[in-house]
Amino acid sequence: MVVPCKKTIKVFLFHSIKERHMQSLVINIMGKDKPGLVDALAKCVYNNQGNWQGSSFAHMAGMFTGFVEVHVPEEAKQPLINALDAIKDLSVQSVAVASSNNQHATKLTVDVMGNDKTGIVQELTSVLNQFNLNILTFSSHCESAPNWGSLIFKAKAEIAVPEAFDDGELQDALEALANDLVVDITATR
């Protein structure tokens, strides 16, 4: 005997929502570190119809700092800026920018380690500039070298390079800055 089977078919209709022009906004924040700063920022973005695209935050010397990219409807841009400016104990700057589709096909990650010395960041960035390279991200810190009693400098940079770029020349130029500098370059294509 065959038992009839009842199936329920659910149909979802997606109504076309009038596409709104979204504005890209880069927000820079700084304030004395305390719990809730990122939450206050995120609430402002959410309450003003913003879409959080990316962010980077850091704690340095008792201060909390960072930046966020959000997309917000054009009509909500000024209310968002006003809400951000009203966050207590937080310095906020925001800049409306055109969306950038300038994606480089080749990125290099450059890791550098060596004895800390005055001017090391300037020397590193000067070499990158001599090769006309764009720094996409850069982070650095010093840590104690237990065997030597001095500070070791460590940095990591992600840089955009042209397709046919020879990273060997860059490595040679960076290593020539000091005889104790260790440089590791890896490509991301």
JSON list of C-alpha atoms in Angstrom, two decimals:
[
{"chain": "A", "resi": 1, "resn": "MET", "atom": "CA", "xyz": [0.00, 0.00, 0.00]},
{"chain": "A", "resi": 2, "resn": "VAL", "atom": "CA", "xyz": [1.32, 3.44, -0.92]},
{"chain": "A", "resi": 3, "resn": "VAL", "atom": "CA", "xyz": [0.83, 6.20, 1.61]},
{"chain": "A", "resi": 4, "resn": "PRO", "atom": "CA", "xyz": [0.52, 9.65, 0.11]},
{"chain": "A", "resi": 5, "resn": "CYS", "atom": "CA", "xyz": [3.19, 12.01, 1.29]},
{"chain": "A", "resi": 6, "resn": "LYS", "atom": "CA", "xyz": [2.38, 15.59, 2.03]},
{"chain": "A", "resi": 7, "resn": "LYS", "atom": "CA", "xyz": [5.18, 17.99, 1.41]},
{"chain": "A", "resi": 8, "resn": "THR", "atom": "CA", "xyz": [5.23, 21.57, 2.43]},
{"chain": "A", "resi": 9, "resn": "ILE", "atom": "CA", "xyz": [7.05, 23.79, 0.05]},
{"chain": "A", "resi": 10, "resn": "LYS", "atom": "CA", "xyz": [8.14, 27.11, 1.36]},
{"chain": "A", "resi": 11, "resn": "VAL", "atom": "CA", "xyz": [8.72, 29.85, -1.12]},
{"chain": "A", "resi": 12, "resn": "PHE", "atom": "CA", "xyz": [10.76, 32.85, -0.12]},
{"chain": "A", "resi": 13, "resn": "LEU", "atom": "CA", "xyz": [10.32, 35.99, -2.13]},
{"chain": "A", "resi": 14, "resn": "PHE", "atom": "CA", "xyz": [13.03, 38.54, -1.92]},
{"chain": "A", "resi": 15, "resn": "HIS", "atom": "CA", "xyz": [11.78, 41.95, -2.75]},
{"chain": "A", "resi": 16, "resn": "SER", "atom": "CA", "xyz": [14.19, 44.20, -4.48]},
{"chain": "A", "resi": 17, "resn": "ILE", "atom": "CA", "xyz": [15.20, 46.92, -2.09]},
{"chain": "A", "resi": 18, "resn": "LYS", "atom": "CA", "xyz": [16.07, 50.22, -3.67]},
{"chain": "A", "resi": 19, "resn": "GLU", "atom": "CA", "xyz": [19.85, 50.17, -3.78]},
{"chain": "A", "resi": 20, "resn": "ARG", "atom": "CA", "xyz": [21.26, 52.98, -1.70]},
{"chain": "A", "resi": 21, "resn": "HIS", "atom": "CA", "xyz": [24.52, 54.72, -2.35]},
{"chain": "A", "resi": 22, "resn": "MET", "atom": "CA", "xyz": [26.95, 53.60, 0.33]},
{"chain": "A", "resi": 23, "resn": "GLN", "atom": "CA", "xyz": [29.72, 55.90, 1.46]},
{"chain": "A", "resi": 24, "resn": "SER", "atom": "CA", "xyz": [33.04, 54.49, 2.67]},
{"chain": "A", "resi": 25, "resn": "LEU", "atom": "CA", "xyz": [34.17, 56.13, 5.91]},
{"chain": "A", "resi": 26, "resn": "VAL", "atom": "CA", "xyz": [37.52, 55.64, 7.65]},
{"chain": "A", "resi": 27, "resn": "ILE", "atom": "CA", "xyz": [37.31, 56.31, 11.39]},
{"chain": "A", "resi": 28, "resn": "ASN", "atom": "CA", "xyz": [40.37, 56.88, 13.58]},
{"chain": "A", "resi": 29, "resn": "ILE", "atom": "CA", "xyz": [39.99, 56.67, 17.37]},
{"chain": "A", "resi": 30, "resn": "MET", "atom": "CA", "xyz": [42.17, 57.31, 20.40]},
{"chain": "A", "resi": 31, "resn": "GLY", "atom": "CA", "xyz": [41.43, 57.43, 24.10]},
{"chain": "A", "resi": 32, "resn": "LYS", "atom": "CA", "xyz": [42.59, 56.32, 27.51]},
{"chain": "A", "resi": 33, "resn": "ASP", "atom": "CA", "xyz": [42.18, 52.56, 27.54]},
{"chain": "A", "resi": 34, "resn": "LYS", "atom": "CA", "xyz": [39.10, 51.23, 29.32]},
{"chain": "A", "resi": 35, "resn": "PRO", "atom": "CA", "xyz": [36.54, 48.48, 28.70]},
{"chain": "A", "resi": 36, "resn": "GLY", "atom": "CA", "xyz": [33.75, 49.25, 26.25]},
{"chain": "A", "resi": 37, "resn": "LEU", "atom": "CA", "xyz": [35.45, 51.57, 23.77]},
{"chain": "A", "resi": 38, "resn": "VAL", "atom": "CA", "xyz": [35.08, 49.27, 20.76]},
{"chain": "A", "resi": 39, "resn": "ASP", "atom": "CA", "xyz": [31.54, 48.39, 21.84]},
{"chain": "A", "resi": 40, "resn": "ALA", "atom": "CA", "xyz": [30.59, 52.10, 21.93]},
{"chain": "A", "resi": 41, "resn": "LEU", "atom": "CA", "xyz": [32.06, 52.53, 18.46]},
{"chain": "A", "resi": 42, "resn": "ALA", "atom": "CA", "xyz": [30.31, 49.41, 17.12]},
{"chain": "A", "resi": 43, "resn": "LYS", "atom": "CA", "xyz": [26.95, 50.58, 18.55]},
{"chain": "A", "resi": 44, "resn": "CYS", "atom": "CA", "xyz": [27.29, 53.94, 16.81]},
{"chain": "A", "resi": 45, "resn": "VAL", "atom": "CA", "xyz": [28.05, 52.24, 13.51]},
{"chain": "A", "resi": 46, "resn": "TYR", "atom": "CA", "xyz": [25.17, 49.76, 13.90]},
{"chain": "A", "resi": 47, "resn": "ASN", "atom": "CA", "xyz": [22.64, 52.38, 15.05]},
{"chain": "A", "resi": 48, "resn": "ASN", "atom": "CA", "xyz": [23.44, 54.48, 11.98]},
{"chain": "A", "resi": 49, "resn": "GLN", "atom": "CA", "xyz": [23.03, 51.63, 9.46]},
{"chain": "A", "resi": 50, "resn": "GLY", "atom": "CA", "xyz": [26.77, 51.22, 8.98]},
{"chain": "A", "resi": 51, "resn": "ASN", "atom": "CA", "xyz": [28.45, 48.04, 7.83]},
{"chain": "A", "resi": 52, "resn": "TRP", "atom": "CA", "xyz": [31.80, 47.36, 9.57]},
{"chain": "A", "resi": 53, "resn": "GLN", "atom": "CA", "xyz": [34.31, 46.43, 6.82]},
{"chain": "A", "resi": 54, "resn": "GLY", "atom": "CA", "xyz": [37.56, 46.07, 8.71]},
{"chain": "A", "resi": 55, "resn": "SER", "atom": "CA", "xyz": [39.51, 47.38, 11.67]},
{"chain": "A", "resi": 56, "resn": "SER", "atom": "CA", "xyz": [42.78, 47.38, 13.51]},
{"chain": "A", "resi": 57, "resn": "PHE", "atom": "CA", "xyz": [43.21, 48.34, 17.18]},
{"chain": "A", "resi": 58, "resn": "ALA", "atom": "CA", "xyz": [46.14, 48.46, 19.58]},
{"chain": "A", "resi": 59, "resn": "HIS", "atom": "CA", "xyz": [46.94, 49.29, 23.18]},
{"chain": "A", "resi": 60, "resn": "MET", "atom": "CA", "xyz": [50.02, 51.46, 23.60]},
{"chain": "A", "resi": 61, "resn": "ALA", "atom": "CA", "xyz": [51.31, 53.28, 26.69]},
{"chain": "A", "resi": 62, "resn": "GLY", "atom": "CA", "xyz": [47.91, 53.23, 28.40]},
{"chain": "A", "resi": 63, "resn": "MET", "atom": "CA", "xyz": [46.11, 54.51, 25.33]},
{"chain": "A", "resi": 64, "resn": "PHE", "atom": "CA", "xyz": [43.77, 52.62, 23.03]},
{"chain": "A", "resi": 65, "resn": "THR", "atom": "CA", "xyz": [43.96, 53.54, 19.37]},
{"chain": "A", "resi": 66, "resn": "GLY", "atom": "CA", "xyz": [42.87, 52.19, 16.04]},
{"chain": "A", "resi": 67, "resn": "PHE", "atom": "CA", "xyz": [40.92, 52.65, 12.90]},
{"chain": "A", "resi": 68, "resn": "VAL", "atom": "CA", "xyz": [37.84, 51.22, 11.25]},
{"chain": "A", "resi": 69, "resn": "GLU", "atom": "CA", "xyz": [36.45, 51.26, 7.73]},
{"chain": "A", "resi": 70, "resn": "VAL", "atom": "CA", "xyz": [32.66, 51.30, 7.52]},
{"chain": "A", "resi": 71, "resn": "HIS", "atom": "CA", "xyz": [30.18, 51.61, 4.69]},
{"chain": "A", "resi": 72, "resn": "VAL", "atom": "CA", "xyz": [27.21, 53.77, 5.54]},
{"chain": "A", "resi": 73, "resn": "PRO", "atom": "CA", "xyz": [24.24, 55.04, 3.48]},
{"chain": "A", "resi": 74, "resn": "GLU", "atom": "CA", "xyz": [24.94, 58.55, 2.24]},
{"chain": "A", "resi": 75, "resn": "GLU", "atom": "CA", "xyz": [22.02, 59.99, 4.26]},
{"chain": "A", "resi": 76, "resn": "ALA", "atom": "CA", "xyz": [23.35, 58.35, 7.47]},
{"chain": "A", "resi": 77, "resn": "LYS", "atom": "CA", "xyz": [26.94, 59.60, 7.12]},
{"chain": "A", "resi": 78, "resn": "GLN", "atom": "CA", "xyz": [26.55, 62.88, 9.03]},
{"chain": "A", "resi": 79, "resn": "PRO", "atom": "CA", "xyz": [24.40, 61.37, 11.81]},
{"chain": "A", "resi": 80, "resn": "LEU", "atom": "CA", "xyz": [27.08, 58.68, 12.26]},
{"chain": "A", "resi": 81, "resn": "ILE", "atom": "CA", "xyz": [29.84, 61.29, 12.42]},
{"chain": "A", "resi": 82, "resn": "ASN", "atom": "CA", "xyz": [27.82, 63.26, 15.00]},
{"chain": "A", "resi": 83, "resn": "ALA", "atom": "CA", "xyz": [27.25, 60.11, 17.09]},
{"chain": "A", "resi": 84, "resn": "LEU", "atom": "CA", "xyz": [30.95, 59.24, 16.95]},
{"chain": "A", "resi": 85, "resn": "ASP", "atom": "CA", "xyz": [31.92, 62.74, 18.05]},
{"chain": "A", "resi": 86, "resn": "ALA", "atom": "CA", "xyz": [29.60, 62.37, 21.07]},
{"chain": "A", "resi": 87, "resn": "ILE", "atom": "CA", "xyz": [31.39, 59.29, 22.48]},
{"chain": "A", "resi": 88, "resn": "LYS", "atom": "CA", "xyz": [32.78, 60.35, 25.86]},
{"chain": "A", "resi": 89, "resn": "ASP", "atom": "CA", "xyz": [36.55, 60.17, 26.50]},
{"chain": "A", "resi": 90, "resn": "LEU", "atom": "CA", "xyz": [37.33, 59.22, 22.89]},
{"chain": "A", "resi": 91, "resn": "SER", "atom": "CA", "xyz": [38.99, 61.36, 20.25]},
{"chain": "A", "resi": 92, "resn": "VAL", "atom": "CA", "xyz": [37.46, 60.50, 16.88]},
{"chain": "A", "resi": 93, "resn": "GLN", "atom": "CA", "xyz": [38.37, 61.57, 13.37]},
{"chain": "A", "resi": 94, "resn": "SER", "atom": "CA", "xyz": [36.54, 60.39, 10.30]},
{"chain": "A", "resi": 95, "resn": "VAL", "atom": "CA", "xyz": [37.19, 60.80, 6.60]},
{"chain": "A", "resi": 96, "resn": "ALA", "atom": "CA", "xyz": [34.82, 59.95, 3.76]},
{"chain": "A", "resi": 97, "resn": "VAL", "atom": "CA", "xyz": [36.71, 58.23, 0.96]},
{"chain": "A", "resi": 98, "resn": "ALA", "atom": "CA", "xyz": [35.96, 56.88, -2.47]},
{"chain": "A", "resi": 99, "resn": "SER", "atom": "CA", "xyz": [36.01, 53.10, -2.62]},
{"chain": "A", "resi": 100, "resn": "SER", "atom": "CA", "xyz": [39.36, 51.86, -3.80]},
{"chain": "A", "resi": 101, "resn": "ASN", "atom": "CA", "xyz": [39.48, 49.01, -6.26]},
{"chain": "A", "resi": 102, "resn": "ASN", "atom": "CA", "xyz": [43.23, 49.38, -6.65]},
{"chain": "A", "resi": 103, "resn": "GLN", "atom": "CA", "xyz": [44.15, 45.85, -5.65]},
{"chain": "A", "resi": 104, "resn": "HIS", "atom": "CA", "xyz": [47.75, 44.92, -6.34]},
{"chain": "A", "resi": 105, "resn": "ALA", "atom": "CA", "xyz": [48.23, 41.42, -7.70]},
{"chain": "A", "resi": 106, "resn": "THR", "atom": "CA", "xyz": [51.38, 40.84, -5.69]},
{"chain": "A", "resi": 107, "resn": "LYS", "atom": "CA", "xyz": [51.99, 41.49, -2.02]},
{"chain": "A", "resi": 108, "resn": "LEU", "atom": "CA", "xyz": [55.12, 40.77, -0.07]},
{"chain": "A", "resi": 109, "resn": "THR", "atom": "CA", "xyz": [55.38, 40.21, 3.66]},
{"chain": "A", "resi": 110, "resn": "VAL", "atom": "CA", "xyz": [58.67, 41.50, 5.01]},
{"chain": "A", "resi": 111, "resn": "ASP", "atom": "CA", "xyz": [59.75, 40.33, 8.48]},
{"chain": "A", "resi": 112, "resn": "VAL", "atom": "CA", "xyz": [62.74, 42.11, 10.01]},
{"chain": "A", "resi": 113, "resn": "MET", "atom": "CA", "xyz": [64.60, 41.36, 13.24]},
{"chain": "A", "resi": 114, "resn": "GLY", "atom": "CA", "xyz": [67.74, 42.90, 14.67]},
{"chain": "A", "resi": 115, "resn": "ASN", "atom": "CA", "xyz": [69.26, 44.90, 17.50]},
{"chain": "A", "resi": 116, "resn": "ASP", "atom": "CA", "xyz": [67.17, 47.94, 18.33]},
{"chain": "A", "resi": 117, "resn": "LYS", "atom": "CA", "xyz": [68.69, 51.31, 17.50]},
{"chain": "A", "resi": 118, "resn": "THR", "atom": "CA", "xyz": [67.51, 54.86, 17.05]},
{"chain": "A", "resi": 119, "resn": "GLY", "atom": "CA", "xyz": [66.24, 55.45, 13.50]},
{"chain": "A", "resi": 120, "resn": "ILE", "atom": "CA", "xyz": [65.70, 51.82, 12.51]},
{"chain": "A", "resi": 121, "resn": "VAL", "atom": "CA", "xyz": [62.10, 52.40, 11.33]},
{"chain": "A", "resi": 122, "resn": "GLN", "atom": "CA", "xyz": [63.17, 55.42, 9.27]},
{"chain": "A", "resi": 123, "resn": "GLU", "atom": "CA", "xyz": [65.95, 53.37, 7.68]},
{"chain": "A", "resi": 124, "resn": "LEU", "atom": "CA", "xyz": [63.59, 50.51, 6.81]},
{"chain": "A", "resi": 125, "resn": "THR", "atom": "CA", "xyz": [60.89, 52.74, 5.36]},
{"chain": "A", "resi": 126, "resn": "SER", "atom": "CA", "xyz": [63.47, 54.74, 3.44]},
{"chain": "A", "resi": 127, "resn": "VAL", "atom": "CA", "xyz": [64.62, 51.58, 1.66]},
{"chain": "A", "resi": 128, "resn": "LEU", "atom": "CA", "xyz": [61.02, 50.68, 0.82]},
{"chain": "A", "resi": 129, "resn": "ASN", "atom": "CA", "xyz": [60.51, 54.19, -0.51]},
{"chain": "A", "resi": 130, "resn": "GLN", "atom": "CA", "xyz": [63.67, 53.95, -2.66]},
{"chain": "A", "resi": 131, "resn": "PHE", "atom": "CA", "xyz": [62.01, 51.00, -4.41]},
{"chain": "A", "resi": 132, "resn": "ASN", "atom": "CA", "xyz": [58.77, 53.04, -4.71]},
{"chain": "A", "resi": 133, "resn": "LEU", "atom": "CA", "xyz": [56.81, 50.44, -2.72]},
{"chain": "A", "resi": 134, "resn": "ASN", "atom": "CA", "xyz": [53.52, 51.06, -0.96]},
{"chain": "A", "resi": 135, "resn": "ILE", "atom": "CA", "xyz": [53.27, 49.91, 2.68]},
{"chain": "A", "resi": 136, "resn": "LEU", "atom": "CA", "xyz": [49.85, 48.32, 3.25]},
{"chain": "A", "resi": 137, "resn": "THR", "atom": "CA", "xyz": [50.40, 47.35, 6.89]},
{"chain": "A", "resi": 138, "resn": "PHE", "atom": "CA", "xyz": [53.28, 47.89, 9.29]},
{"chain": "A", "resi": 139, "resn": "SER", "atom": "CA", "xyz": [53.68, 46.71, 12.86]},
{"chain": "A", "resi": 140, "resn": "SER", "atom": "CA", "xyz": [56.73, 46.77, 15.09]},
{"chain": "A", "resi": 141, "resn": "HIS", "atom": "CA", "xyz": [57.77, 46.18, 18.67]},
{"chain": "A", "resi": 142, "resn": "CYS", "atom": "CA", "xyz": [60.84, 45.74, 20.83]},
{"chain": "A", "resi": 143, "resn": "GLU", "atom": "CA", "xyz": [61.41, 42.85, 23.19]},
{"chain": "A", "resi": 144, "resn": "SER", "atom": "CA", "xyz": [64.12, 41.92, 25.61]},
{"chain": "A", "resi": 145, "resn": "ALA", "atom": "CA", "xyz": [66.89, 39.66, 24.35]},
{"chain": "A", "resi": 146, "resn": "PRO", "atom": "CA", "xyz": [67.55, 37.43, 27.39]},
{"chain": "A", "resi": 147, "resn": "ASN", "atom": "CA", "xyz": [71.08, 36.42, 26.38]},
{"chain": "A", "resi": 148, "resn": "TRP", "atom": "CA", "xyz": [72.35, 39.90, 25.55]},
{"chain": "A", "resi": 149, "resn": "GLY", "atom": "CA", "xyz": [70.48, 42.20, 27.91]},
{"chain": "A", "resi": 150, "resn": "SER", "atom": "CA", "xyz": [69.54, 44.55, 25.08]},
{"chain": "A", "resi": 151, "resn": "LEU", "atom": "CA", "xyz": [66.39, 45.09, 23.06]},
{"chain": "A", "resi": 152, "resn": "ILE", "atom": "CA", "xyz": [65.58, 43.22, 19.86]},
{"chain": "A", "resi": 153, "resn": "PHE", "atom": "CA", "xyz": [63.57, 45.11, 17.25]},
{"chain": "A", "resi": 154, "resn": "LYS", "atom": "CA", "xyz": [60.97, 43.17, 15.26]},
{"chain": "A", "resi": 155, "resn": "ALA", "atom": "CA", "xyz": [58.84, 44.50, 12.42]},
{"chain": "A", "resi": 156, "resn": "LYS", "atom": "CA", "xyz": [56.42, 43.08, 9.90]},
{"chain": "A", "resi": 157, "resn": "ALA", "atom": "CA", "xyz": [55.28, 44.95, 6.82]},
{"chain": "A", "resi": 158, "resn": "GLU", "atom": "CA", "xyz": [52.94, 43.98, 4.04]},
{"chain": "A", "resi": 159, "resn": "ILE", "atom": "CA", "xyz": [53.84, 45.83, 0.87]},
{"chain": "A", "resi": 160, "resn": "ALA", "atom": "CA", "xyz": [52.33, 46.05, -2.60]},
{"chain": "A", "resi": 161, "resn": "VAL", "atom": "CA", "xyz": [54.74, 45.42, -5.44]},
{"chain": "A", "resi": 162, "resn": "PRO", "atom": "CA", "xyz": [54.54, 45.39, -9.25]},
{"chain": "A", "resi": 163, "resn": "GLU", "atom": "CA", "xyz": [54.11, 41.99, -10.91]},
{"chain": "A", "resi": 164, "resn": "ALA", "atom": "CA", "xyz": [57.73, 41.58, -12.05]},
{"chain": "A", "resi": 165, "resn": "PHE", "atom": "CA", "xyz": [59.34, 42.91, -8.86]},
{"chain": "A", "resi": 166, "resn": "ASP", "atom": "CA", "xyz": [62.68, 41.32, -7.85]},
{"chain": "A", "resi": 167, "resn": "ASP", "atom": "CA", "xyz": [62.50, 40.84, -4.07]},
{"chain": "A", "resi": 168, "resn": "GLY", "atom": "CA", "xyz": [66.17, 39.74, -3.95]},
{"chain": "A", "resi": 169, "resn": "GLU", "atom": "CA", "xyz": [67.33, 43.33, -4.51]},
{"chain": "A", "resi": 170, "resn": "LEU", "atom": "CA", "xyz": [65.02, 44.52, -1.74]},
{"chain": "A", "resi": 171, "resn": "GLN", "atom": "CA", "xyz": [66.33, 41.89, 0.66]},
{"chain": "A", "resi": 172, "resn": "ASP", "atom": "CA", "xyz": [69.94, 42.87, -0.10]},
{"chain": "A", "resi": 173, "resn": "ALA", "atom": "CA", "xyz": [69.18, 46.57, 0.45]},
{"chain": "A", "resi": 174, "resn": "LEU", "atom": "CA", "xyz": [67.43, 45.89, 3.78]},
{"chain": "A", "resi": 175, "resn": "GLU", "atom": "CA", "xyz": [70.16, 43.56, 5.05]},
{"chain": "A", "resi": 176, "resn": "ALA", "atom": "CA", "xyz": [72.79, 46.17, 4.13]},
{"chain": "A", "resi": 177, "resn": "LEU", "atom": "CA", "xyz": [71.34, 48.50, 6.80]},
{"chain": "A", "resi": 178, "resn": "ALA", "atom": "CA", "xyz": [73.06, 46.54, 9.60]},
{"chain": "A", "resi": 179, "resn": "ASN", "atom": "CA", "xyz": [75.13, 43.37, 9.82]},
{"chain": "A", "resi": 180, "resn": "ASP", "atom": "CA", "xyz": [72.81, 41.90, 12.49]},
{"chain": "A", "resi": 181, "resn": "LEU", "atom": "CA", "xyz": [69.56, 42.48, 10.60]},
{"chain": "A", "resi": 182, "resn": "VAL", "atom": "CA", "xyz": [67.66, 39.33, 9.61]},
{"chain": "A", "resi": 183, "resn": "VAL", "atom": "CA", "xyz": [65.18, 39.82, 6.76]},
{"chain": "A", "resi": 184, "resn": "ASP", "atom": "CA", "xyz": [62.62, 37.29, 5.55]},
{"chain": "A", "resi": 185, "resn": "ILE", "atom": "CA", "xyz": [60.45, 38.07, 2.52]},
{"chain": "A", "resi": 186, "resn": "THR", "atom": "CA", "xyz": [57.49, 35.95, 1.46]},
{"chain": "A", "resi": 187, "resn": "ALA", "atom": "CA", "xyz": [55.17, 36.55, -1.50]},
{"chain": "A", "resi": 188, "resn": "THR", "atom": "CA", "xyz": [51.39, 36.43, -1.51]},
{"chain": "A", "resi": 189, "resn": "ARG", "atom": "CA", "xyz": [49.98, 36.33, -5.02]}
]
